[in-house]
Short mmCIF file of C-alpha atoms and ligand atoms in Angstrom, two decimals:
data_model
loop_
_atom_site.label_atom_id
_atom_site.label_comp_id
_atom_site.label_asym_id
_atom_site.label_seq_id
_atom_site.Cartn_x
_atom_site.Cartn_y
_atom_site.Cartn_z
CA MET A 1 6.68 -3.93 6.04
CA ASP A 2 4.86 -4.71 9.30
CA ARG A 3 1.15 -5.57 9.33
CA ILE A 4 -1.37 -5.92 12.11
CA ARG A 5 -3.55 -9.02 12.25
CA ILE A 6 -6.83 -8.69 14.08
CA VAL A 7 -9.50 -11.28 14.78
CA GLY A 8 -12.62 -9.27 15.53
CA GLY A 9 -15.66 -9.85 17.67
CA ASN A 10 -14.31 -9.52 21.22
CA GLU A 11 -15.63 -6.90 23.60
CA LEU A 12 -12.95 -4.62 25.07
CA LYS A 13 -12.66 -4.83 28.87
CA GLY A 14 -9.95 -3.45 31.13
CA VAL A 15 -7.65 -0.46 31.39
CA ILE A 16 -5.92 1.49 28.60
CA PRO A 17 -3.28 4.00 29.74
CA ILE A 18 -3.48 7.19 27.66
CA SER A 19 -0.13 8.49 26.42
CA GLY A 20 1.17 12.04 26.18
CA ALA A 21 -0.32 13.93 23.22
CA LYS A 22 1.67 13.71 19.99
CA ASN A 23 0.33 17.04 18.78
CA ALA A 24 1.38 18.75 22.01
CA ALA A 25 4.77 17.02 22.16
CA LEU A 26 5.83 18.18 18.68
CA PRO A 27 5.45 21.97 19.17
CA LEU A 28 6.81 21.70 22.72
CA MET A 29 9.94 19.97 21.45
CA ILE A 30 10.31 22.71 18.82
CA ALA A 31 10.03 25.33 21.57
CA SER A 32 13.37 24.05 22.91
CA LEU A 33 14.98 26.00 20.02
CA LEU A 34 13.96 29.25 21.73
CA THR A 35 16.46 28.99 24.59
CA ASP A 36 20.06 27.96 25.23
CA ASP A 37 18.91 26.39 28.52
CA THR A 38 17.49 22.90 28.96
CA LEU A 39 13.78 22.32 28.38
CA THR A 40 12.61 19.17 30.17
CA LEU A 41 9.42 17.61 28.86
CA GLU A 42 7.59 14.95 30.85
CA ASN A 43 5.18 12.41 29.38
CA VAL A 44 6.71 12.44 25.86
CA PRO A 45 5.10 9.58 23.90
CA HIS A 46 7.24 6.94 22.22
CA LEU A 47 6.21 7.51 18.59
CA ALA A 48 7.83 7.55 15.17
CA ASP A 49 6.95 11.26 14.71
CA VAL A 50 8.68 12.15 17.97
CA GLU A 51 11.81 10.21 16.95
CA GLN A 52 11.77 11.92 13.55
CA LEU A 53 11.52 15.36 15.15
CA ILE A 54 14.40 14.51 17.49
CA ARG A 55 16.51 13.88 14.35
CA ILE A 56 15.35 17.13 12.77
CA LEU A 57 16.10 19.15 15.91
CA GLY A 58 19.49 17.41 16.14
CA ASN A 59 20.28 18.83 12.72
CA HIS A 60 19.82 22.34 14.15
CA GLY A 61 22.05 21.52 17.14
CA VAL A 62 19.57 20.38 19.78
CA ASP A 63 21.02 17.77 22.13
CA TYR A 64 18.78 15.48 24.16
CA THR A 65 18.85 12.88 26.90
CA VAL A 66 16.09 10.56 28.04
CA ASN A 67 15.75 10.22 31.82
CA GLY A 68 19.50 10.82 31.94
CA ARG A 69 20.11 8.05 29.38
CA ARG A 70 20.24 7.93 25.60
CA GLU A 71 17.01 7.12 23.80
CA SER A 72 18.03 3.64 22.62
CA GLN A 73 18.20 2.39 26.22
CA ASP A 74 14.66 3.44 26.92
CA THR A 75 11.94 0.85 26.61
CA GLY A 76 9.12 2.32 28.68
CA TYR A 77 5.92 4.16 27.90
CA SER A 78 5.86 7.98 27.69
CA ARG A 79 9.08 9.32 29.16
CA THR A 80 10.90 12.44 30.31
CA ILE A 81 13.27 14.01 27.77
CA HIS A 82 15.69 16.90 28.27
CA PHE A 83 16.28 19.08 25.19
CA THR A 84 19.14 21.58 25.04
CA ALA A 85 19.70 23.95 22.12
CA ARG A 86 22.88 25.51 23.55
CA ASN A 87 24.18 26.43 20.09
CA ILE A 88 22.06 26.54 16.95
CA VAL A 89 24.46 25.11 14.37
CA ASP A 90 22.22 25.29 11.32
CA THR A 91 19.19 27.48 10.51
CA THR A 92 18.24 25.43 7.44
CA ALA A 93 15.61 22.67 7.64
CA PRO A 94 16.18 20.65 4.47
CA TYR A 95 13.57 19.10 2.21
CA GLU A 96 14.63 15.51 3.05
CA LEU A 97 13.65 16.10 6.68
CA VAL A 98 10.67 18.49 6.39
CA SER A 99 8.97 16.40 3.70
CA LYS A 100 8.78 13.46 6.14
CA MET A 101 6.81 15.37 8.73
CA ARG A 102 4.85 18.54 8.15
CA ALA A 103 5.09 19.84 11.73
CA SER A 104 8.86 20.20 11.30
CA PHE A 105 8.10 23.30 9.18
CA TRP A 106 7.21 24.94 12.50
CA VAL A 107 10.92 25.34 13.41
CA ILE A 108 10.71 28.48 11.24
CA GLY A 109 9.22 30.47 14.16
CA PRO A 110 11.81 29.84 16.88
CA LEU A 111 14.78 29.87 14.48
CA LEU A 112 13.76 33.23 13.05
CA ALA A 113 13.02 34.72 16.48
CA ARG A 114 16.24 33.55 18.11
CA MET A 115 18.71 33.62 15.21
CA GLY A 116 17.22 36.31 12.96
CA GLU A 117 17.05 33.89 10.03
CA ALA A 118 15.58 30.58 8.94
CA ARG A 119 15.56 28.66 5.69
CA VAL A 120 12.92 25.98 5.80
CA SER A 121 11.78 23.71 3.00
CA LEU A 122 8.14 23.96 1.95
CA PRO A 123 6.48 20.82 3.31
CA GLY A 124 4.54 20.00 0.14
CA GLY A 125 1.13 18.32 0.01
CA CYS A 126 0.14 15.23 1.92
CA ALA A 127 -2.45 12.50 1.76
CA ILE A 128 -5.18 14.53 3.48
CA GLY A 129 -4.95 17.69 1.35
CA THR A 130 -2.77 20.47 -0.02
CA ARG A 131 -2.05 22.11 3.37
CA PRO A 132 -0.47 25.44 2.31
CA VAL A 133 1.76 27.65 4.51
CA ASP A 134 0.42 31.09 3.53
CA LEU A 135 -0.77 31.89 7.06
CA PHE A 136 2.71 31.28 8.50
CA ILE A 137 4.24 33.57 5.90
CA ASP A 138 1.66 36.36 6.30
CA GLY A 139 1.83 36.16 10.08
CA LEU A 140 5.64 36.26 10.26
CA ARG A 141 5.64 39.15 7.76
CA ALA A 142 3.25 40.98 10.10
CA LEU A 143 5.96 40.60 12.78
CA GLY A 144 8.43 42.34 10.48
CA ALA A 145 10.12 39.34 8.84
CA ASP A 146 11.37 39.62 5.30
CA ILE A 147 10.27 36.44 3.51
CA ASP A 148 11.12 35.04 0.06
CA ILE A 149 10.43 31.71 -1.55
CA ASP A 150 13.61 30.37 -3.11
CA ILE A 151 13.60 27.05 -5.01
CA GLY A 152 11.21 25.30 -2.68
CA TYR A 153 12.48 26.98 0.48
CA VAL A 154 10.91 29.67 2.63
CA VAL A 155 13.74 32.06 3.45
CA ALA A 156 12.86 34.28 6.41
CA LYS A 157 15.03 37.08 7.76
CA ALA A 158 14.72 39.51 10.64
CA PRO A 159 18.32 40.54 11.40
CA LYS A 160 17.23 43.24 13.84
CA GLY A 161 14.65 41.01 15.50
CA LEU A 162 10.89 40.64 15.15
CA ILE A 163 8.48 43.40 16.14
CA GLY A 164 5.15 42.82 17.88
CA ASN A 165 1.99 43.54 15.89
CA ARG A 166 -1.68 42.65 15.60
CA TYR A 167 -2.41 39.74 13.28
CA VAL A 168 -5.87 38.43 12.44
CA PHE A 169 -5.79 34.87 11.09
CA PRO A 170 -8.08 34.73 8.03
CA LYS A 171 -8.60 31.03 8.85
CA VAL A 172 -8.05 29.12 12.09
CA SER A 173 -4.74 27.23 11.98
CA VAL A 174 -3.24 25.20 14.81
CA GLY A 175 0.28 25.20 13.36
CA ALA A 176 0.36 28.89 12.45
CA THR A 177 -0.91 29.79 15.95
CA HIS A 178 1.88 27.69 17.53
CA VAL A 179 4.51 29.32 15.32
CA LEU A 180 3.38 32.92 15.80
CA MET A 181 3.07 32.44 19.55
CA MET A 182 6.65 31.12 19.71
CA ALA A 183 8.02 33.83 17.40
CA ALA A 184 6.19 36.67 19.18
CA SER A 185 7.54 35.54 22.56
CA LEU A 186 10.95 36.90 21.52
CA ALA A 187 9.67 39.91 19.52
CA ARG A 188 9.98 43.52 20.67
CA GLY A 189 6.68 44.78 22.09
CA GLU A 190 3.19 43.37 22.13
CA THR A 191 1.60 40.97 19.64
CA VAL A 192 -2.12 40.30 19.50
CA LEU A 193 -3.24 37.22 17.57
CA GLU A 194 -6.91 37.19 16.65
CA ASN A 195 -8.98 34.27 15.39
CA ALA A 196 -6.26 32.09 16.92
CA ALA A 197 -6.69 28.31 17.30
CA ARG A 198 -8.10 27.31 20.72
CA GLU A 199 -6.95 23.69 20.82
CA PRO A 200 -5.72 22.31 24.17
CA GLU A 201 -2.29 21.81 22.58
CA ILE A 202 -2.07 25.61 22.11
CA VAL A 203 -2.75 26.08 25.82
CA ASN A 204 -0.16 23.43 26.69
CA LEU A 205 2.46 25.24 24.59
CA ALA A 206 1.55 28.66 26.05
CA ASP A 207 1.87 27.27 29.60
CA CYS A 208 5.31 25.92 28.76
CA LEU A 209 6.44 29.17 27.12
CA ASN A 210 5.23 31.10 30.19
CA ALA A 211 7.21 28.72 32.43
CA MET A 212 10.21 29.61 30.23
CA GLY A 213 9.64 33.31 30.94
CA ALA A 214 7.29 34.32 28.12
CA ARG A 215 4.32 36.61 28.79
CA ILE A 216 1.32 35.08 27.07
CA THR A 217 -2.32 35.56 28.03
CA GLY A 218 -5.53 34.38 26.42
CA ALA A 219 -4.33 31.00 25.07
CA GLY A 220 -7.41 28.79 24.73
CA THR A 221 -9.49 31.78 23.55
CA SER A 222 -9.46 33.22 20.06
CA THR A 223 -7.43 36.29 21.12
CA ILE A 224 -3.90 35.64 22.38
CA THR A 225 -1.73 38.48 23.64
CA ILE A 226 2.04 38.09 23.82
CA GLU A 227 4.30 40.64 25.46
CA GLY A 228 7.74 39.99 23.95
CA VAL A 229 10.78 39.34 26.17
CA THR A 230 14.49 39.47 25.29
CA SER A 231 15.28 35.86 26.19
CA LEU A 232 13.69 32.68 27.49
CA GLN A 233 15.09 30.23 29.99
CA GLY A 234 14.77 26.49 30.60
CA ALA A 235 11.75 24.92 32.27
CA ARG A 236 10.18 21.60 33.21
CA HIS A 237 6.79 20.96 31.65
CA ARG A 238 4.30 18.09 31.39
CA ILE A 239 2.59 17.11 28.14
CA ILE A 240 -1.21 16.75 28.32
CA PRO A 241 -2.86 13.36 27.70
CA ASP A 242 -3.60 12.64 24.04
CA ARG A 243 -7.24 13.61 23.36
CA ILE A 244 -7.21 11.94 19.94
CA GLU A 245 -5.93 8.65 21.37
CA THR A 246 -8.60 9.00 24.10
CA GLY A 247 -11.38 9.56 21.57
CA THR A 248 -10.12 6.73 19.38
CA TYR A 249 -10.30 4.14 22.17
CA ALA A 250 -13.64 5.54 23.35
CA MET A 251 -15.00 4.94 19.83
CA ALA A 252 -13.44 1.47 19.76
CA VAL A 253 -15.31 0.52 22.96
CA ALA A 254 -18.50 2.11 21.65
CA MET A 255 -18.16 -0.11 18.59
CA THR A 256 -17.14 -3.47 20.13
CA GLY A 257 -19.10 -3.07 23.37
CA GLY A 258 -17.45 -3.65 26.75
CA ASP A 259 -16.16 -1.48 29.56
CA VAL A 260 -12.76 0.25 29.58
CA LEU A 261 -11.06 2.80 31.81
CA LEU A 262 -9.00 5.24 29.72
CA GLN A 263 -6.45 5.87 32.42
CA GLY A 264 -5.16 9.42 32.77
CA ALA A 265 -7.58 10.78 30.13
CA ARG A 266 -9.24 14.17 30.66
CA SER A 267 -12.77 14.75 29.38
CA ASP A 268 -12.31 18.55 29.31
CA LEU A 269 -9.88 18.07 26.40
CA LEU A 270 -12.55 16.50 24.16
CA GLN A 271 -15.96 17.08 25.70
CA GLY A 272 -17.61 17.79 22.33
CA ALA A 273 -16.43 14.49 20.86
CA LEU A 274 -17.33 12.52 24.01
CA ASP A 275 -20.85 13.96 23.93
CA ILE A 276 -21.22 12.63 20.38
CA VAL A 277 -19.92 9.18 21.39
CA GLY A 278 -22.42 9.31 24.27
CA GLN A 279 -25.27 10.09 21.86
CA SER A 280 -24.28 6.99 19.87
CA GLY A 281 -25.15 4.86 22.91
CA ALA A 282 -22.01 4.57 25.05
CA THR A 283 -21.95 5.56 28.71
CA ILE A 284 -19.09 7.91 29.50
CA THR A 285 -18.01 8.92 33.00
CA GLN A 286 -15.06 10.99 34.19
CA THR A 287 -13.52 9.38 37.28
CA ASN A 288 -10.47 10.34 39.37
CA GLU A 289 -8.40 7.88 37.37
CA GLY A 290 -9.57 8.81 33.88
CA ILE A 291 -12.57 8.32 31.62
CA ARG A 292 -14.69 5.17 31.76
CA VAL A 293 -16.44 4.15 28.55
CA ALA A 294 -18.98 1.34 28.42
CA ARG A 295 -21.59 0.04 26.03
CA ASN A 296 -23.59 -2.97 27.07
CA GLY A 297 -26.31 -4.50 24.99
CA ALA A 298 -27.82 -1.41 23.37
CA GLY A 299 -27.21 -0.86 19.67
CA ILE A 300 -25.25 1.99 18.12
CA ALA A 301 -27.39 5.04 17.36
CA PRO A 302 -26.62 7.07 14.21
CA VAL A 303 -25.34 10.61 14.89
CA ASP A 304 -24.47 13.32 12.35
CA VAL A 305 -21.20 15.19 12.89
CA THR A 306 -19.32 18.06 11.28
CA THR A 307 -15.62 18.57 11.96
CA GLU A 308 -14.66 22.00 13.28
CA PRO A 309 -11.76 23.70 15.03
CA PHE A 310 -11.73 23.17 18.84
CA PRO A 311 -14.05 22.98 20.76
CA GLY A 312 -15.95 21.39 17.84
CA PHE A 313 -15.62 17.78 16.73
CA PRO A 314 -11.95 17.20 15.73
CA THR A 315 -11.01 16.25 12.18
CA ASP A 316 -8.49 13.85 13.74
CA LEU A 317 -11.43 11.73 15.03
CA GLN A 318 -13.53 11.88 11.86
CA ALA A 319 -12.28 8.61 10.36
CA GLN A 320 -12.67 6.71 13.64
CA PHE A 321 -16.21 8.03 14.10
CA MET A 322 -17.06 6.95 10.58
CA GLY A 323 -15.81 3.48 11.55
CA LEU A 324 -18.25 3.49 14.48
CA MET A 325 -21.14 4.71 12.34
CA THR A 326 -20.71 1.85 9.84
CA MET A 327 -22.49 -0.38 12.37
CA ALA A 328 -25.13 2.13 13.55
CA ASN A 329 -28.87 1.38 13.40
CA GLY A 330 -29.52 3.79 10.54
CA ARG A 331 -28.10 6.61 8.45
CA SER A 332 -25.58 9.22 9.57
CA LYS A 333 -23.92 12.12 7.78
CA ILE A 334 -20.30 13.02 8.45
CA THR A 335 -19.06 16.35 7.10
CA GLU A 336 -15.36 17.25 6.91
CA THR A 337 -14.67 21.00 6.87
CA ILE A 338 -10.96 21.19 7.82
CA PHE A 339 -9.18 19.17 5.11
CA GLU A 340 -10.40 18.73 1.56
CA ASN A 341 -9.26 15.17 1.04
CA ARG A 342 -9.73 13.36 4.31
CA PHE A 343 -12.02 10.54 3.18
CA MET A 344 -9.36 8.07 2.04
CA HIS A 345 -10.63 5.53 4.59
CA VAL A 346 -14.05 5.31 2.89
CA GLN A 347 -13.06 2.83 0.22
CA GLU A 348 -11.14 0.70 2.72
CA LEU A 349 -14.06 0.62 5.19
CA ALA A 350 -16.15 -0.57 2.26
CA ARG A 351 -13.90 -3.65 2.10
CA PHE A 352 -15.37 -4.69 5.47
CA GLY A 353 -18.86 -4.37 3.99
CA ALA A 354 -19.57 -0.81 5.14
CA ARG A 355 -22.07 1.20 3.08
CA ILE A 356 -20.79 4.73 2.59
CA SER A 357 -21.33 7.19 -0.23
CA LEU A 358 -19.55 10.48 -0.72
CA SER A 359 -21.22 13.71 -1.65
CA GLY A 360 -18.87 16.68 -1.74
CA GLN A 361 -17.58 17.36 1.76
CA SER A 362 -19.92 14.80 3.33
CA ALA A 363 -20.08 11.05 3.70
CA ILE A 364 -23.44 9.35 4.07
CA VAL A 365 -23.08 6.20 6.13
CA ASP A 366 -25.82 3.56 6.15
CA GLY A 367 -25.16 1.31 9.11
CA VAL A 368 -25.00 -2.45 8.58
CA ALA A 369 -25.69 -5.19 11.15
CA LYS A 370 -22.22 -6.67 10.83
CA LEU A 371 -18.87 -6.09 9.18
CA LYS A 372 -16.65 -8.88 7.84
CA GLY A 373 -12.87 -8.99 8.26
CA ALA A 374 -10.71 -8.12 5.23
CA PRO A 375 -7.17 -7.08 4.29
CA VAL A 376 -7.02 -3.26 4.26
CA MET A 377 -4.51 -0.44 4.14
CA ALA A 378 -4.61 3.27 4.71
CA THR A 379 -2.78 6.37 3.66
CA ASP A 380 -2.66 8.33 6.88
CA LEU A 381 -2.51 7.90 10.60
CA ARG A 382 -6.12 8.49 11.66
CA ALA A 383 -7.50 6.62 8.64
CA SER A 384 -5.36 3.60 9.62
CA VAL A 385 -6.69 3.51 13.14
CA SER A 386 -10.28 3.75 11.90
CA LEU A 387 -9.60 0.49 10.08
CA VAL A 388 -8.26 -1.06 13.29
CA ILE A 389 -11.46 -0.09 15.12
CA ALA A 390 -13.64 -1.51 12.39
CA ALA A 391 -11.54 -4.71 12.31
CA LEU A 392 -12.00 -5.15 16.08
CA ALA A 393 -15.77 -5.20 15.58
CA ALA A 394 -15.78 -7.16 12.31
CA GLU A 395 -16.42 -10.89 12.15
CA GLY A 396 -13.31 -12.93 11.37
CA GLU A 397 -9.77 -11.98 10.46
CA SER A 398 -8.41 -8.69 9.09
CA THR A 399 -4.93 -7.48 8.29
CA VAL A 400 -4.15 -3.78 8.42
CA ASN A 401 -1.17 -3.03 6.20
CA ARG A 402 1.23 -0.07 6.35
CA VAL A 403 1.49 -0.12 10.12
CA TYR A 404 4.10 2.63 10.00
CA HIS A 405 1.22 5.11 9.85
CA LEU A 406 -0.06 3.83 13.20
CA ASP A 407 3.43 3.95 14.72
CA ARG A 408 3.53 7.68 13.96
CA GLY A 409 0.73 8.42 16.40
CA PHE A 410 -0.34 5.50 18.60
CA GLU A 411 1.96 4.31 21.35
CA ARG A 412 1.88 0.51 21.79
CA LEU A 413 -1.49 0.12 20.12
CA GLU A 414 -1.45 -3.70 19.89
CA GLU A 415 -0.36 -4.10 23.50
CA LYS A 416 -3.00 -1.70 24.82
CA LEU A 417 -5.78 -3.41 22.86
CA SER A 418 -4.74 -7.00 23.53
CA ARG A 419 -4.59 -6.30 27.28
CA CYS A 420 -8.30 -5.48 27.00
CA GLY A 421 -9.15 -8.78 25.36
CA ALA A 422 -8.71 -7.98 21.66
CA THR A 423 -6.99 -10.50 19.41
CA VAL A 424 -4.34 -8.28 17.84
CA GLU A 425 -0.80 -9.07 16.81
CA ARG A 426 1.92 -7.41 14.77
CA ILE A 427 3.39 -9.45 11.96
CA SER A 428 6.88 -8.30 11.00
CA GLY A 429 8.26 -8.13 7.49
C1 EPZ B 1 -2.69 20.22 13.17
O1 EPZ B 1 -2.21 20.31 11.84
C2 EPZ B 1 -2.52 18.79 13.59
N1 EPZ B 1 -1.10 18.42 13.52
C3 EPZ B 1 -3.34 17.88 12.68
O2 EPZ B 1 -3.23 16.57 13.14
C4 EPZ B 1 -4.80 18.32 12.75
O3 EPZ B 1 -5.57 17.53 11.86
C5 EPZ B 1 -4.93 19.80 12.41
O4 EPZ B 1 -4.07 20.58 13.26
C6 EPZ B 1 -6.34 20.34 12.55
O5 EPZ B 1 -6.79 20.14 13.87
C7 EPZ B 1 -0.31 18.66 14.56
O6 EPZ B 1 -0.71 19.25 15.55
C8 EPZ B 1 1.09 18.17 14.47
P1 EPZ B 1 -4.04 23.55 10.55
P2 EPZ B 1 -1.95 21.72 11.16
O7 EPZ B 1 -2.98 24.52 10.19
O8 EPZ B 1 -1.52 22.68 12.19
C9 EPZ B 1 -5.31 25.30 6.33
C10 EPZ B 1 -2.79 14.23 12.94
O9 EPZ B 1 -3.36 13.27 12.36
N2 EPZ B 1 -4.09 26.12 6.32
O10 EPZ B 1 -4.88 23.85 11.75
O11 EPZ B 1 -1.09 21.49 9.99
C11 EPZ B 1 -5.04 23.81 6.22
O12 EPZ B 1 -4.79 23.42 4.89
C12 EPZ B 1 -2.63 15.57 12.25
O13 EPZ B 1 -2.30 14.15 14.07
C13 EPZ B 1 -3.95 27.08 5.33
O14 EPZ B 1 -4.81 27.24 4.47
O15 EPZ B 1 -3.43 22.09 10.67
C14 EPZ B 1 -6.32 23.23 6.79
O16 EPZ B 1 -7.31 23.23 5.82
C15 EPZ B 1 -3.07 15.57 10.84
N3 EPZ B 1 -2.81 27.83 5.32
C16 EPZ B 1 -6.68 24.24 7.88
O17 EPZ B 1 -5.95 25.44 7.58
C17 EPZ B 1 -1.84 27.68 6.25
O18 EPZ B 1 -0.82 28.41 6.18
C18 EPZ B 1 -6.32 23.83 9.29
O19 EPZ B 1 -4.98 23.33 9.31
C19 EPZ B 1 -2.00 26.72 7.27
C20 EPZ B 1 -3.15 25.95 7.28
#
């Protein structure tokens, strides 16, 4: 199993190109199931989760080409991929595939809307919490689907098609908003989704669906209205820059010091998080080329944060921010409100010498003057990268094990960091 070796202590200086957003790419790829035409997506990141979803979509009959070539020939950064679901050959998403990646459960929306049926394995729990699917089931039922749970599978049927309706989410959910927006695009009549997620990835999906012929308004607000159409066509659509990758590198620079241009990044996608990084002492400027982050000399100020749905501070940056706070000049409090078990990085950060105590949904972090390198490992993607950030700032050598978590969500992490002066290498085997 690959590991990453890091010798900490260097400031980061240079340019880091920001990739296409993983969490926009996944629902957009799934949207290709809604049409028998080709959906062309630009700026698709080269990530393990994307490759896994390509396999899952292939199982349903989606064909793909990369810049006119097959994927194996492609060696570049984010690329253009053409997805064509001419014939859906299977409406079942089996456990072996869905259990590897939770977002693959989302195929339930397009399959049901286009084919009138879907049989999708329950995704099960994961390292960050139980993550149920009740909102998907309630929402699809509101659109007229008949849904049963059968030996670990959600079996959804709507042989005469889905029917538009008003659905109020009892809790904000990114995935359930994606799925209901896709399903309602092919329903008869109007659907109004209230208390919908407002994340930029929702807007990116709505823009793509509209380019395919859907009639969606209000994406990016908490009320989304969808006027159903009878069919959707192909389109060409660009994936937004990854706001979590952007925030992660911004926090890395805030921690190590230095001056980095996050090329292609957009501050409007994560203003709330950038403001917090700014309060910790970094200087952040949006330029024509991206976002410039610098911290020279001044120490790291402690800042309290609470994770919230967009536009609040994202849960996907909570672990990285905790990494930054471990070296702040004082005490900070970090409260996680989205997932119940997203503090798995705490005990690993402690291996670097961080002082963190947990109290219910909050972590109290007492900053230390320096961290010391150590071997560490993590159980999820964002937790893993928080360890990388801490290792970059720690004195001496660290190894971050279980690199496959990082490969799920960070394109060419070692290359991007080492080009900015970090000592980072991947050790195979
Ligand atoms: C998306 O997950 C992201 N994944 C997550 O990123 C992100 O952490 C999360 O949104 C919150 O921002 C992708 O976009 C692929 P939710 P999702 O439904 O859609 C509860 C990463 O590291 N809930 O918004 O699965 C749920 O348990 C990943 O890139 C229900 O109770 O998250 C959670 O507490 C991790 N019932 C809350 O809602 C449901 O039916 C928000 O989850 C669905 C969700």
